[in-house]
Amino acid sequence: MQIPAIQRSADRAMKIMSADVEDAILALRVLFKISNIVAASSLQNGMTRDDLHVTDLSVVSRIEHVADCVALNLRQLSAEDLIVAAWSLNTIKLDNQEYIEAVMNEYGHRITEFWADKASGAPLKLRIDDIAAMIWTVGSHRDQYGWSNLSLIND
C-alpha cells in the first residue's frame, strides 16, 4: 500500500507535515495491519507487548511517518477510525505519546460535541457504543502509560 504523503518524504528523519484524508485512511490501514502482526507475534511467542521493541530506527521513523499521516487528519476520521488508531498505536508501542495524546484530545472534543448536541436536541454524531469503545481505549492507554484523559471519563 502506497501512501502519497510518505512517498513525497525522501528523508526518513523528517516529520510528515501535510497529508490529506485519503493518506490518513491508507495510513490507518497500515497501522492496523502492523498492530495485528505485533499482537499475533506476541501471542505466538508467549511474549507480552512489553517484550516487543522495534530497534531499527529506519523502521521506527517510517512507522512514525504513517502515524503522522493519521494524526494530521484526526478531525476528518470517523469515530471507529479513531478507536482503531488508538488501539493500533497502543499495540505498536512507538514510545511516542504525542500520537495517543492527539487521539485522546480528539475523543474529548467529540464527547464535548456529543453533550452539546444532546442538550440542544441536534442529531447525535456519536453512538453510545462509540463512546464505550473510546472509554475502553482510554483504559488500555492508562494501563500502558499510566495516564488517562480524566475529563473524557468524567464527562
Tab-separated table of N, CA and C in Angstrom:
chain	number	residue	atom	x	y	z
A	1	MET	N	0.852	-1.175	0.000
A	1	MET	CA	0.000	0.000	0.000
A	1	MET	C	0.899	1.240	0.000
A	2	GLN	N	0.674	2.124	-0.925
A	2	GLN	CA	1.490	3.319	-1.034
A	2	GLN	C	0.707	4.531	-0.556
A	3	ILE	N	1.331	5.287	0.324
A	3	ILE	CA	0.712	6.477	0.895
A	3	ILE	C	1.415	7.691	0.295
A	4	PRO	N	0.705	8.491	-0.513
A	4	PRO	CA	1.360	9.600	-1.217
A	4	PRO	C	2.152	10.538	-0.312
A	5	ALA	N	1.661	10.863	0.853
A	5	ALA	CA	2.382	11.800	1.725
A	5	ALA	C	3.742	11.247	2.132
A	6	ILE	N	3.835	9.936	2.296
A	6	ILE	CA	5.109	9.328	2.675
A	6	ILE	C	6.018	9.213	1.455
A	7	GLN	N	5.467	8.930	0.296
A	7	GLN	CA	6.284	8.865	-0.913
A	7	GLN	C	6.952	10.200	-1.186
A	8	ARG	N	6.303	11.293	-0.852
A	8	ARG	CA	6.876	12.622	-1.080
A	8	ARG	C	7.986	12.944	-0.089
A	9	SER	N	8.127	12.168	0.983
A	9	SER	CA	9.129	12.428	2.010
A	9	SER	C	10.339	11.521	1.786
A	10	ALA	N	11.395	12.084	1.231
A	10	ALA	CA	12.591	11.293	0.943
A	10	ALA	C	13.432	11.071	2.195
A	11	ASP	N	13.405	12.000	3.112
A	11	ASP	CA	14.234	11.927	4.304
A	11	ASP	C	13.468	11.239	5.425
A	12	ARG	N	13.992	10.130	5.888
A	12	ARG	CA	13.312	9.366	6.935
A	12	ARG	C	13.296	10.091	8.276
A	13	ALA	N	14.187	11.022	8.467
A	13	ALA	CA	14.237	11.750	9.742
A	13	ALA	C	13.226	12.891	9.794
A	14	MET	N	12.647	13.220	8.653
A	14	MET	CA	11.691	14.323	8.616
A	14	MET	C	10.326	13.885	9.134
A	15	LYS	N	9.595	14.831	9.666
A	15	LYS	CA	8.222	14.599	10.101
A	15	LYS	C	7.288	14.954	8.946
A	16	ILE	N	6.239	14.174	8.759
A	16	ILE	CA	5.247	14.464	7.731
A	16	ILE	C	4.440	15.680	8.194
A	17	MET	N	4.383	16.716	7.360
A	17	MET	CA	3.706	17.954	7.733
A	17	MET	C	2.409	18.171	6.975
A	18	SER	N	2.184	17.399	5.919
A	18	SER	CA	0.987	17.582	5.124
A	18	SER	C	0.520	16.224	4.614
A	19	ALA	N	-0.738	15.930	4.871
A	19	ALA	CA	-1.338	14.685	4.390
A	19	ALA	C	-2.835	14.915	4.285
A	20	ASP	N	-3.444	14.360	3.243
A	20	ASP	CA	-4.882	14.526	3.116
A	20	ASP	C	-5.615	13.345	3.763
A	21	VAL	N	-6.920	13.377	3.722
A	21	VAL	CA	-7.725	12.349	4.382
A	21	VAL	C	-7.478	10.973	3.770
A	22	GLU	N	-7.295	10.933	2.461
A	22	GLU	CA	-7.005	9.654	1.811
A	22	GLU	C	-5.706	9.058	2.352
A	23	ASP	N	-4.678	9.918	2.533
A	23	ASP	CA	-3.431	9.466	3.142
A	23	ASP	C	-3.685	8.888	4.534
A	24	ALA	N	-4.505	9.591	5.299
A	24	ALA	CA	-4.789	9.164	6.676
A	24	ALA	C	-5.487	7.816	6.708
A	25	ILE	N	-6.444	7.608	5.826
A	25	ILE	CA	-7.179	6.335	5.819
A	25	ILE	C	-6.261	5.194	5.390
A	26	LEU	N	-5.426	5.420	4.369
A	26	LEU	CA	-4.454	4.403	3.973
A	26	LEU	C	-3.455	4.135	5.096
A	27	ALA	N	-2.989	5.193	5.741
A	27	ALA	CA	-2.036	5.047	6.844
A	27	ALA	C	-2.663	4.291	8.008
A	28	LEU	N	-3.927	4.561	8.272
A	28	LEU	CA	-4.617	3.864	9.354
A	28	LEU	C	-4.680	2.365	9.076
A	29	ARG	N	-4.930	1.998	7.824
A	29	ARG	CA	-4.935	0.577	7.463
A	29	ARG	C	-3.565	-0.054	7.694
A	30	VAL	N	-2.515	0.686	7.343
A	30	VAL	CA	-1.154	0.183	7.562
A	30	VAL	C	-0.890	-0.004	9.054
A	31	LEU	N	-1.234	1.006	9.860
A	31	LEU	CA	-1.043	0.900	11.311
A	31	LEU	C	-1.802	-0.291	11.884
A	32	PHE	N	-3.024	-0.484	11.415
A	32	PHE	CA	-3.839	-1.586	11.909
A	32	PHE	C	-3.212	-2.929	11.548
A	33	LYS	N	-2.695	-3.060	10.327
A	33	LYS	CA	-2.039	-4.314	9.930
A	33	LYS	C	-0.781	-4.566	10.755
A	34	ILE	N	0.024	-3.530	10.946
A	34	ILE	CA	1.243	-3.678	11.749
A	34	ILE	C	0.883	-4.075	13.173
A	35	SER	N	-0.122	-3.437	13.741
A	35	SER	CA	-0.507	-3.741	15.125
A	35	SER	C	-1.029	-5.175	15.252
A	36	ASN	N	-1.746	-5.644	14.242
A	36	ASN	CA	-2.206	-7.033	14.279
A	36	ASN	C	-1.041	-8.011	14.187
A	37	ILE	N	-0.034	-7.685	13.397
A	37	ILE	CA	1.159	-8.527	13.320
A	37	ILE	C	1.874	-8.551	14.665
A	38	VAL	N	1.996	-7.391	15.290
A	38	VAL	CA	2.639	-7.308	16.613
A	38	VAL	C	1.852	-8.130	17.633
A	39	ALA	N	0.529	-7.975	17.636
A	39	ALA	CA	-0.303	-8.709	18.596
A	39	ALA	C	-0.211	-10.212	18.358
A	40	ALA	N	-0.287	-10.646	17.097
A	40	ALA	CA	-0.215	-12.074	16.786
A	40	ALA	C	1.155	-12.642	17.128
A	41	SER	N	2.193	-11.885	16.854
A	41	SER	CA	3.553	-12.331	17.153
A	41	SER	C	3.752	-12.517	18.652
A	42	SER	N	3.225	-11.588	19.418
A	42	SER	CA	3.389	-11.695	20.874
A	42	SER	C	2.641	-12.908	21.419
A	43	LEU	N	1.458	-13.190	20.871
A	43	LEU	CA	0.695	-14.357	21.319
A	43	LEU	C	1.382	-15.665	20.929
A	44	GLN	N	1.883	-15.743	19.695
A	44	GLN	CA	2.523	-16.960	19.225
A	44	GLN	C	3.815	-17.258	19.964
A	45	ASN	N	4.521	-16.240	20.370
A	45	ASN	CA	5.814	-16.429	21.021
A	45	ASN	C	5.728	-16.365	22.540
A	46	GLY	N	4.523	-16.273	23.074
A	46	GLY	CA	4.357	-16.197	24.524
A	46	GLY	C	4.950	-14.942	25.122
A	47	MET	N	4.984	-13.881	24.331
A	47	MET	CA	5.568	-12.622	24.785
A	47	MET	C	4.463	-11.635	25.119
A	48	THR	N	4.825	-10.644	25.884
A	48	THR	CA	3.901	-9.536	26.132
A	48	THR	C	4.324	-8.375	25.240
A	49	ARG	N	3.470	-7.371	25.116
A	49	ARG	CA	3.849	-6.191	24.339
A	49	ARG	C	5.085	-5.535	24.897
A	50	ASP	N	5.300	-5.655	26.213
A	50	ASP	CA	6.477	-5.044	26.821
A	50	ASP	C	7.766	-5.676	26.311
A	51	ASP	N	7.688	-6.926	25.835
A	51	ASP	CA	8.866	-7.614	25.318
A	51	ASP	C	9.204	-7.205	23.896
A	52	LEU	N	8.263	-6.584	23.215
A	52	LEU	CA	8.451	-6.248	21.802
A	52	LEU	C	8.898	-4.805	21.658
A	53	HIS	N	10.059	-4.613	21.097
A	53	HIS	CA	10.567	-3.269	20.835
A	53	HIS	C	11.196	-3.252	19.466
A	54	VAL	N	10.829	-2.292	18.658
A	54	VAL	CA	11.466	-2.124	17.362
A	54	VAL	C	12.691	-1.260	17.590
A	55	THR	N	13.861	-1.793	17.250
A	55	THR	CA	15.092	-1.042	17.500
A	55	THR	C	15.689	-0.453	16.231
A	56	ASP	N	15.261	-0.922	15.071
A	56	ASP	CA	15.750	-0.387	13.812
A	56	ASP	C	15.129	0.995	13.614
A	57	LEU	N	15.969	2.033	13.725
A	57	LEU	CA	15.449	3.402	13.687
A	57	LEU	C	14.799	3.750	12.354
A	58	SER	N	15.243	3.140	11.250
A	58	SER	CA	14.601	3.430	9.966
A	58	SER	C	13.178	2.870	9.948
A	59	VAL	N	12.961	1.727	10.591
A	59	VAL	CA	11.613	1.162	10.688
A	59	VAL	C	10.746	2.045	11.580
A	60	VAL	N	11.287	2.451	12.711
A	60	VAL	CA	10.538	3.312	13.631
A	60	VAL	C	10.160	4.621	12.944
A	61	SER	N	11.083	5.224	12.218
A	61	SER	CA	10.773	6.511	11.584
A	61	SER	C	9.695	6.356	10.524
A	62	ARG	N	9.689	5.255	9.796
A	62	ARG	CA	8.646	5.043	8.791
A	62	ARG	C	7.290	4.792	9.457
A	63	ILE	N	7.270	4.066	10.548
A	63	ILE	CA	6.013	3.869	11.280
A	63	ILE	C	5.531	5.215	11.822
A	64	GLU	N	6.451	6.053	12.285
A	64	GLU	CA	6.068	7.382	12.755
A	64	GLU	C	5.524	8.233	11.605
A	65	HIS	N	6.072	8.078	10.404
A	65	HIS	CA	5.526	8.798	9.245
A	65	HIS	C	4.082	8.382	9.002
A	66	VAL	N	3.811	7.086	9.117
A	66	VAL	CA	2.448	6.589	8.951
A	66	VAL	C	1.547	7.199	10.030
A	67	ALA	N	2.027	7.203	11.267
A	67	ALA	CA	1.250	7.783	12.366
A	67	ALA	C	1.034	9.285	12.159
A	68	ASP	N	2.025	9.982	11.600
A	68	ASP	CA	1.870	11.409	11.297
A	68	ASP	C	0.704	11.646	10.341
A	69	CYS	N	0.603	10.809	9.312
A	69	CYS	CA	-0.486	10.955	8.334
A	69	CYS	C	-1.849	10.850	9.014
A	70	VAL	N	-1.947	9.936	9.964
A	70	VAL	CA	-3.206	9.773	10.698
A	70	VAL	C	-3.437	10.980	11.603
A	71	ALA	N	-2.409	11.355	12.361
A	71	ALA	CA	-2.551	12.436	13.346
A	71	ALA	C	-2.934	13.770	12.705
A	72	LEU	N	-2.494	14.002	11.487
A	72	LEU	CA	-2.804	15.262	10.809
A	72	LEU	C	-4.267	15.365	10.386
A	73	ASN	N	-4.997	14.259	10.430
A	73	ASN	CA	-6.368	14.242	9.925
A	73	ASN	C	-7.370	13.671	10.925
A	74	LEU	N	-7.094	13.766	12.188
A	74	LEU	CA	-7.984	13.164	13.187
A	74	LEU	C	-9.403	13.708	13.112
A	75	ARG	N	-9.559	15.000	12.845
A	75	ARG	CA	-10.900	15.614	12.800
A	75	ARG	C	-11.766	15.010	11.701
A	76	GLN	N	-11.141	14.551	10.616
A	76	GLN	CA	-11.900	14.026	9.496
A	76	GLN	C	-12.193	12.533	9.602
A	77	LEU	N	-11.588	11.850	10.552
A	77	LEU	CA	-11.786	10.409	10.684
A	77	LEU	C	-13.071	10.108	11.439
A	78	SER	N	-13.659	8.969	11.130
A	78	SER	CA	-14.863	8.534	11.849
A	78	SER	C	-14.484	8.128	13.274
A	79	ALA	N	-15.481	8.005	14.120
A	79	ALA	CA	-15.247	7.556	15.497
A	79	ALA	C	-14.601	6.168	15.499
A	80	GLU	N	-15.061	5.298	14.613
A	80	GLU	CA	-14.493	3.948	14.529
A	80	GLU	C	-13.021	4.001	14.134
A	81	ASP	N	-12.683	4.886	13.200
A	81	ASP	CA	-11.285	5.030	12.782
A	81	ASP	C	-10.416	5.549	13.926
A	82	LEU	N	-10.955	6.472	14.721
A	82	LEU	CA	-10.203	6.967	15.888
A	82	LEU	C	-9.909	5.841	16.869
A	83	ILE	N	-10.894	4.990	17.072
A	83	ILE	CA	-10.726	3.873	18.005
A	83	ILE	C	-9.672	2.906	17.475
A	84	VAL	N	-9.714	2.627	16.177
A	84	VAL	CA	-8.701	1.762	15.553
A	84	VAL	C	-7.322	2.402	15.685
A	85	ALA	N	-7.229	3.701	15.469
A	85	ALA	CA	-5.950	4.399	15.599
A	85	ALA	C	-5.409	4.284	17.019
A	86	ALA	N	-6.271	4.515	18.009
A	86	ALA	CA	-5.835	4.435	19.404
A	86	ALA	C	-5.347	3.034	19.747
A	87	TRP	N	-6.111	2.018	19.353
A	87	TRP	CA	-5.708	0.636	19.652
A	87	TRP	C	-4.408	0.289	18.944
A	88	SER	N	-4.306	0.664	17.669
A	88	SER	CA	-3.115	0.333	16.886
A	88	SER	C	-1.869	0.994	17.468
A	89	LEU	N	-1.968	2.274	17.793
A	89	LEU	CA	-0.816	2.983	18.349
A	89	LEU	C	-0.393	2.395	19.686
A	90	ASN	N	-1.358	1.983	20.490
A	90	ASN	CA	-1.045	1.373	21.773
A	90	ASN	C	-0.387	0.008	21.580
A	91	THR	N	-0.843	-0.757	20.610
A	91	THR	CA	-0.308	-2.090	20.367
A	91	THR	C	1.097	-2.027	19.781
A	92	ILE	N	1.314	-1.105	18.853
A	92	ILE	CA	2.639	-0.980	18.227
A	92	ILE	C	3.664	-0.488	19.235
A	93	LYS	N	3.231	0.351	20.152
A	93	LYS	CA	4.079	0.855	21.222
A	93	LYS	C	5.289	1.617	20.692
A	94	LEU	N	5.011	2.735	20.057
A	94	LEU	CA	6.074	3.561	19.492
A	94	LEU	C	6.883	4.306	20.550
A	95	ASP	N	6.450	4.301	21.774
A	95	ASP	CA	7.076	5.093	22.837
A	95	ASP	C	7.021	6.584	22.513
A	96	ASN	N	5.983	6.994	21.820
A	96	ASN	CA	5.776	8.393	21.496
A	96	ASN	C	4.332	8.727	21.840
A	97	GLN	N	4.144	9.319	23.002
A	97	GLN	CA	2.800	9.573	23.498
A	97	GLN	C	2.075	10.683	22.753
A	98	GLU	N	2.783	11.499	21.967
A	98	GLU	CA	2.109	12.622	21.302
A	98	GLU	C	1.003	12.138	20.366
A	99	TYR	N	1.193	10.986	19.728
A	99	TYR	CA	0.160	10.467	18.836
A	99	TYR	C	-1.090	10.076	19.625
A	100	ILE	N	-0.869	9.377	20.713
A	100	ILE	CA	-2.000	8.920	21.517
A	100	ILE	C	-2.676	10.100	22.200
A	101	GLU	N	-1.903	11.063	22.660
A	101	GLU	CA	-2.500	12.253	23.264
A	101	GLU	C	-3.370	12.998	22.250
A	102	ALA	N	-2.943	13.033	20.991
A	102	ALA	CA	-3.746	13.694	19.952
A	102	ALA	C	-5.082	12.982	19.772
A	103	VAL	N	-5.058	11.655	19.780
A	103	VAL	CA	-6.309	10.891	19.667
A	103	VAL	C	-7.182	11.145	20.894
A	104	MET	N	-6.592	11.146	22.075
A	104	MET	CA	-7.356	11.388	23.307
A	104	MET	C	-7.980	12.783	23.295
A	105	ASN	N	-7.234	13.764	22.799
A	105	ASN	CA	-7.787	15.120	22.703
A	105	ASN	C	-8.966	15.167	21.733
A	106	GLU	N	-8.853	14.425	20.646
A	106	GLU	CA	-9.965	14.364	19.689
A	106	GLU	C	-11.169	13.669	20.311
A	107	TYR	N	-10.913	12.609	21.087
A	107	TYR	CA	-12.010	11.969	21.834
A	107	TYR	C	-12.732	13.011	22.685
A	108	GLY	N	-11.953	13.776	23.454
A	108	GLY	CA	-12.549	14.789	24.330
A	108	GLY	C	-13.371	15.798	23.560
A	109	HIS	N	-12.859	16.235	22.412
A	109	HIS	CA	-13.588	17.193	21.574
A	109	HIS	C	-14.917	16.605	21.105
A	110	ARG	N	-14.894	15.344	20.703
A	110	ARG	CA	-16.121	14.717	20.196
A	110	ARG	C	-17.134	14.456	21.303
A	111	ILE	N	-16.649	14.131	22.486
A	111	ILE	CA	-17.569	13.931	23.615
A	111	ILE	C	-18.217	15.260	23.987
A	112	THR	N	-17.440	16.339	23.988
A	112	THR	CA	-17.993	17.666	24.265
A	112	THR	C	-19.065	18.014	23.242
A	113	GLU	N	-18.804	17.749	21.947
A	113	GLU	CA	-19.801	17.984	20.903
A	113	GLU	C	-21.044	17.125	21.118
A	114	PHE	N	-20.833	15.880	21.539
A	114	PHE	CA	-21.950	14.966	21.787
A	114	PHE	C	-22.901	15.544	22.829
A	115	TRP	N	-22.332	16.013	23.964
A	115	TRP	CA	-23.176	16.548	25.033
A	115	TRP	C	-23.863	17.837	24.597
A	116	ALA	N	-23.171	18.668	23.816
A	116	ALA	CA	-23.794	19.898	23.318
A	116	ALA	C	-24.940	19.569	22.361
A	117	ASP	N	-24.724	18.596	21.459
A	117	ASP	CA	-25.785	18.195	20.529
A	117	ASP	C	-26.972	17.601	21.280
A	118	LYS	N	-26.675	16.778	22.283
A	118	LYS	CA	-27.752	16.150	23.055
A	118	LYS	C	-28.587	17.208	23.778
A	119	ALA	N	-27.897	18.183	24.372
A	119	ALA	CA	-28.603	19.234	25.107
A	119	ALA	C	-29.451	20.106	24.183
A	120	SER	N	-28.985	20.324	22.963
A	120	SER	CA	-29.721	21.198	22.045
A	120	SER	C	-30.761	20.456	21.211
A	121	GLY	N	-30.752	19.129	21.299
A	121	GLY	CA	-31.696	18.342	20.517
A	121	GLY	C	-31.242	18.108	19.080
A	122	ALA	N	-30.015	18.490	18.759
A	122	ALA	CA	-29.471	18.270	17.410
A	122	ALA	C	-29.206	16.777	17.195
A	123	PRO	N	-29.149	16.330	15.950
A	123	PRO	CA	-28.837	14.923	15.689
A	123	PRO	C	-27.461	14.559	16.264
A	124	LEU	N	-27.389	13.420	16.881
A	124	LEU	CA	-26.145	12.987	17.507
A	124	LEU	C	-25.200	12.392	16.475
A	125	LYS	N	-23.927	12.798	16.534
A	125	LYS	CA	-22.927	12.301	15.598
A	125	LYS	C	-22.232	11.050	16.130
A	126	LEU	N	-22.324	10.826	17.430
A	126	LEU	CA	-21.704	9.654	18.053
A	126	LEU	C	-22.787	8.717	18.566
A	127	ARG	N	-22.482	7.434	18.520
A	127	ARG	CA	-23.372	6.439	19.114
A	127	ARG	C	-22.814	6.081	20.495
A	128	ILE	N	-23.655	5.545	21.333
A	128	ILE	CA	-23.233	5.149	22.671
A	128	ILE	C	-22.131	4.098	22.610
A	129	ASP	N	-22.209	3.168	21.649
A	129	ASP	CA	-21.154	2.153	21.555
A	129	ASP	C	-19.822	2.765	21.124
A	130	ASP	N	-19.843	3.870	20.360
A	130	ASP	CA	-18.602	4.582	20.036
A	130	ASP	C	-17.982	5.147	21.317
A	131	ILE	N	-18.825	5.742	22.149
A	131	ILE	CA	-18.337	6.325	23.403
A	131	ILE	C	-17.777	5.231	24.308
A	132	ALA	N	-18.468	4.092	24.390
A	132	ALA	CA	-17.975	2.978	25.208
A	132	ALA	C	-16.623	2.490	24.705
A	133	ALA	N	-16.475	2.389	23.391
A	133	ALA	CA	-15.191	1.951	22.832
A	133	ALA	C	-14.093	2.979	23.102
A	134	MET	N	-14.438	4.269	23.036
A	134	MET	CA	-13.458	5.309	23.360
A	134	MET	C	-12.982	5.156	24.800
A	135	ILE	N	-13.919	4.950	25.699
A	135	ILE	CA	-13.561	4.794	27.110
A	135	ILE	C	-12.694	3.560	27.309
A	136	TRP	N	-12.995	2.476	26.572
A	136	TRP	CA	-12.181	1.269	26.673
A	136	TRP	C	-10.746	1.553	26.242
A	137	THR	N	-10.563	2.296	25.120
A	137	THR	CA	-9.197	2.575	24.675
A	137	THR	C	-8.479	3.501	25.647
A	138	VAL	N	-9.220	4.416	26.272
A	138	VAL	CA	-8.594	5.261	27.304
A	138	VAL	C	-8.062	4.372	28.429
A	139	GLY	N	-8.852	3.368	28.819
A	139	GLY	CA	-8.408	2.440	29.862
A	139	GLY	C	-7.180	1.658	29.459
A	140	SER	N	-7.113	1.244	28.194
A	140	SER	CA	-5.936	0.489	27.751
A	140	SER	C	-4.691	1.375	27.747
A	141	HIS	N	-4.850	2.652	27.439
A	141	HIS	CA	-3.708	3.564	27.478
A	141	HIS	C	-3.285	3.849	28.907
A	142	ARG	N	-4.242	3.867	29.799
A	142	ARG	CA	-3.893	4.062	31.204
A	142	ARG	C	-3.043	2.891	31.695
A	143	ASP	N	-3.427	1.675	31.298
A	143	ASP	CA	-2.633	0.504	31.668
A	143	ASP	C	-1.233	0.571	31.064
A	144	GLN	N	-1.134	1.044	29.828
A	144	GLN	CA	0.139	1.071	29.112
A	144	GLN	C	1.050	2.194	29.596
A	145	TYR	N	0.502	3.400	29.754
A	145	TYR	CA	1.333	4.576	30.030
A	145	TYR	C	1.150	5.162	31.424
A	146	GLY	N	0.137	4.701	32.143
A	146	GLY	CA	-0.071	5.216	33.484
A	146	GLY	C	-0.777	6.557	33.523
A	147	TRP	N	-1.410	6.963	32.427
A	147	TRP	CA	-2.147	8.227	32.414
A	147	TRP	C	-3.450	8.027	31.667
A	148	SER	N	-4.312	8.994	31.834
A	148	SER	CA	-5.645	8.860	31.249
A	148	SER	C	-6.189	10.247	30.931
A	149	ASN	N	-7.248	10.278	30.129
A	149	ASN	CA	-7.954	11.517	29.847
A	149	ASN	C	-9.125	11.567	30.842
A	150	LEU	N	-8.876	12.125	32.013
A	150	LEU	CA	-9.872	12.141	33.077
A	150	LEU	C	-11.110	12.958	32.707
A	151	SER	N	-10.931	14.026	31.947
A	151	SER	CA	-12.106	14.825	31.579
A	151	SER	C	-13.029	14.025	30.669
A	152	LEU	N	-12.475	13.155	29.824
A	152	LEU	CA	-13.308	12.317	28.974
A	152	LEU	C	-14.111	11.337	29.825
A	153	ILE	N	-13.457	10.710	30.776
A	153	ILE	CA	-14.138	9.736	31.642
A	153	ILE	C	-15.195	10.429	32.485
A	154	ASN	N	-14.885	11.608	33.019
A	154	ASN	CA	-15.819	12.329	33.884
A	154	ASN	C	-17.028	12.852	33.126
A	155	ASP	N	-16.826	13.240	31.848
A	155	ASP	CA	-17.951	13.742	31.051
A	155	ASP	C	-18.947	12.648	30.825
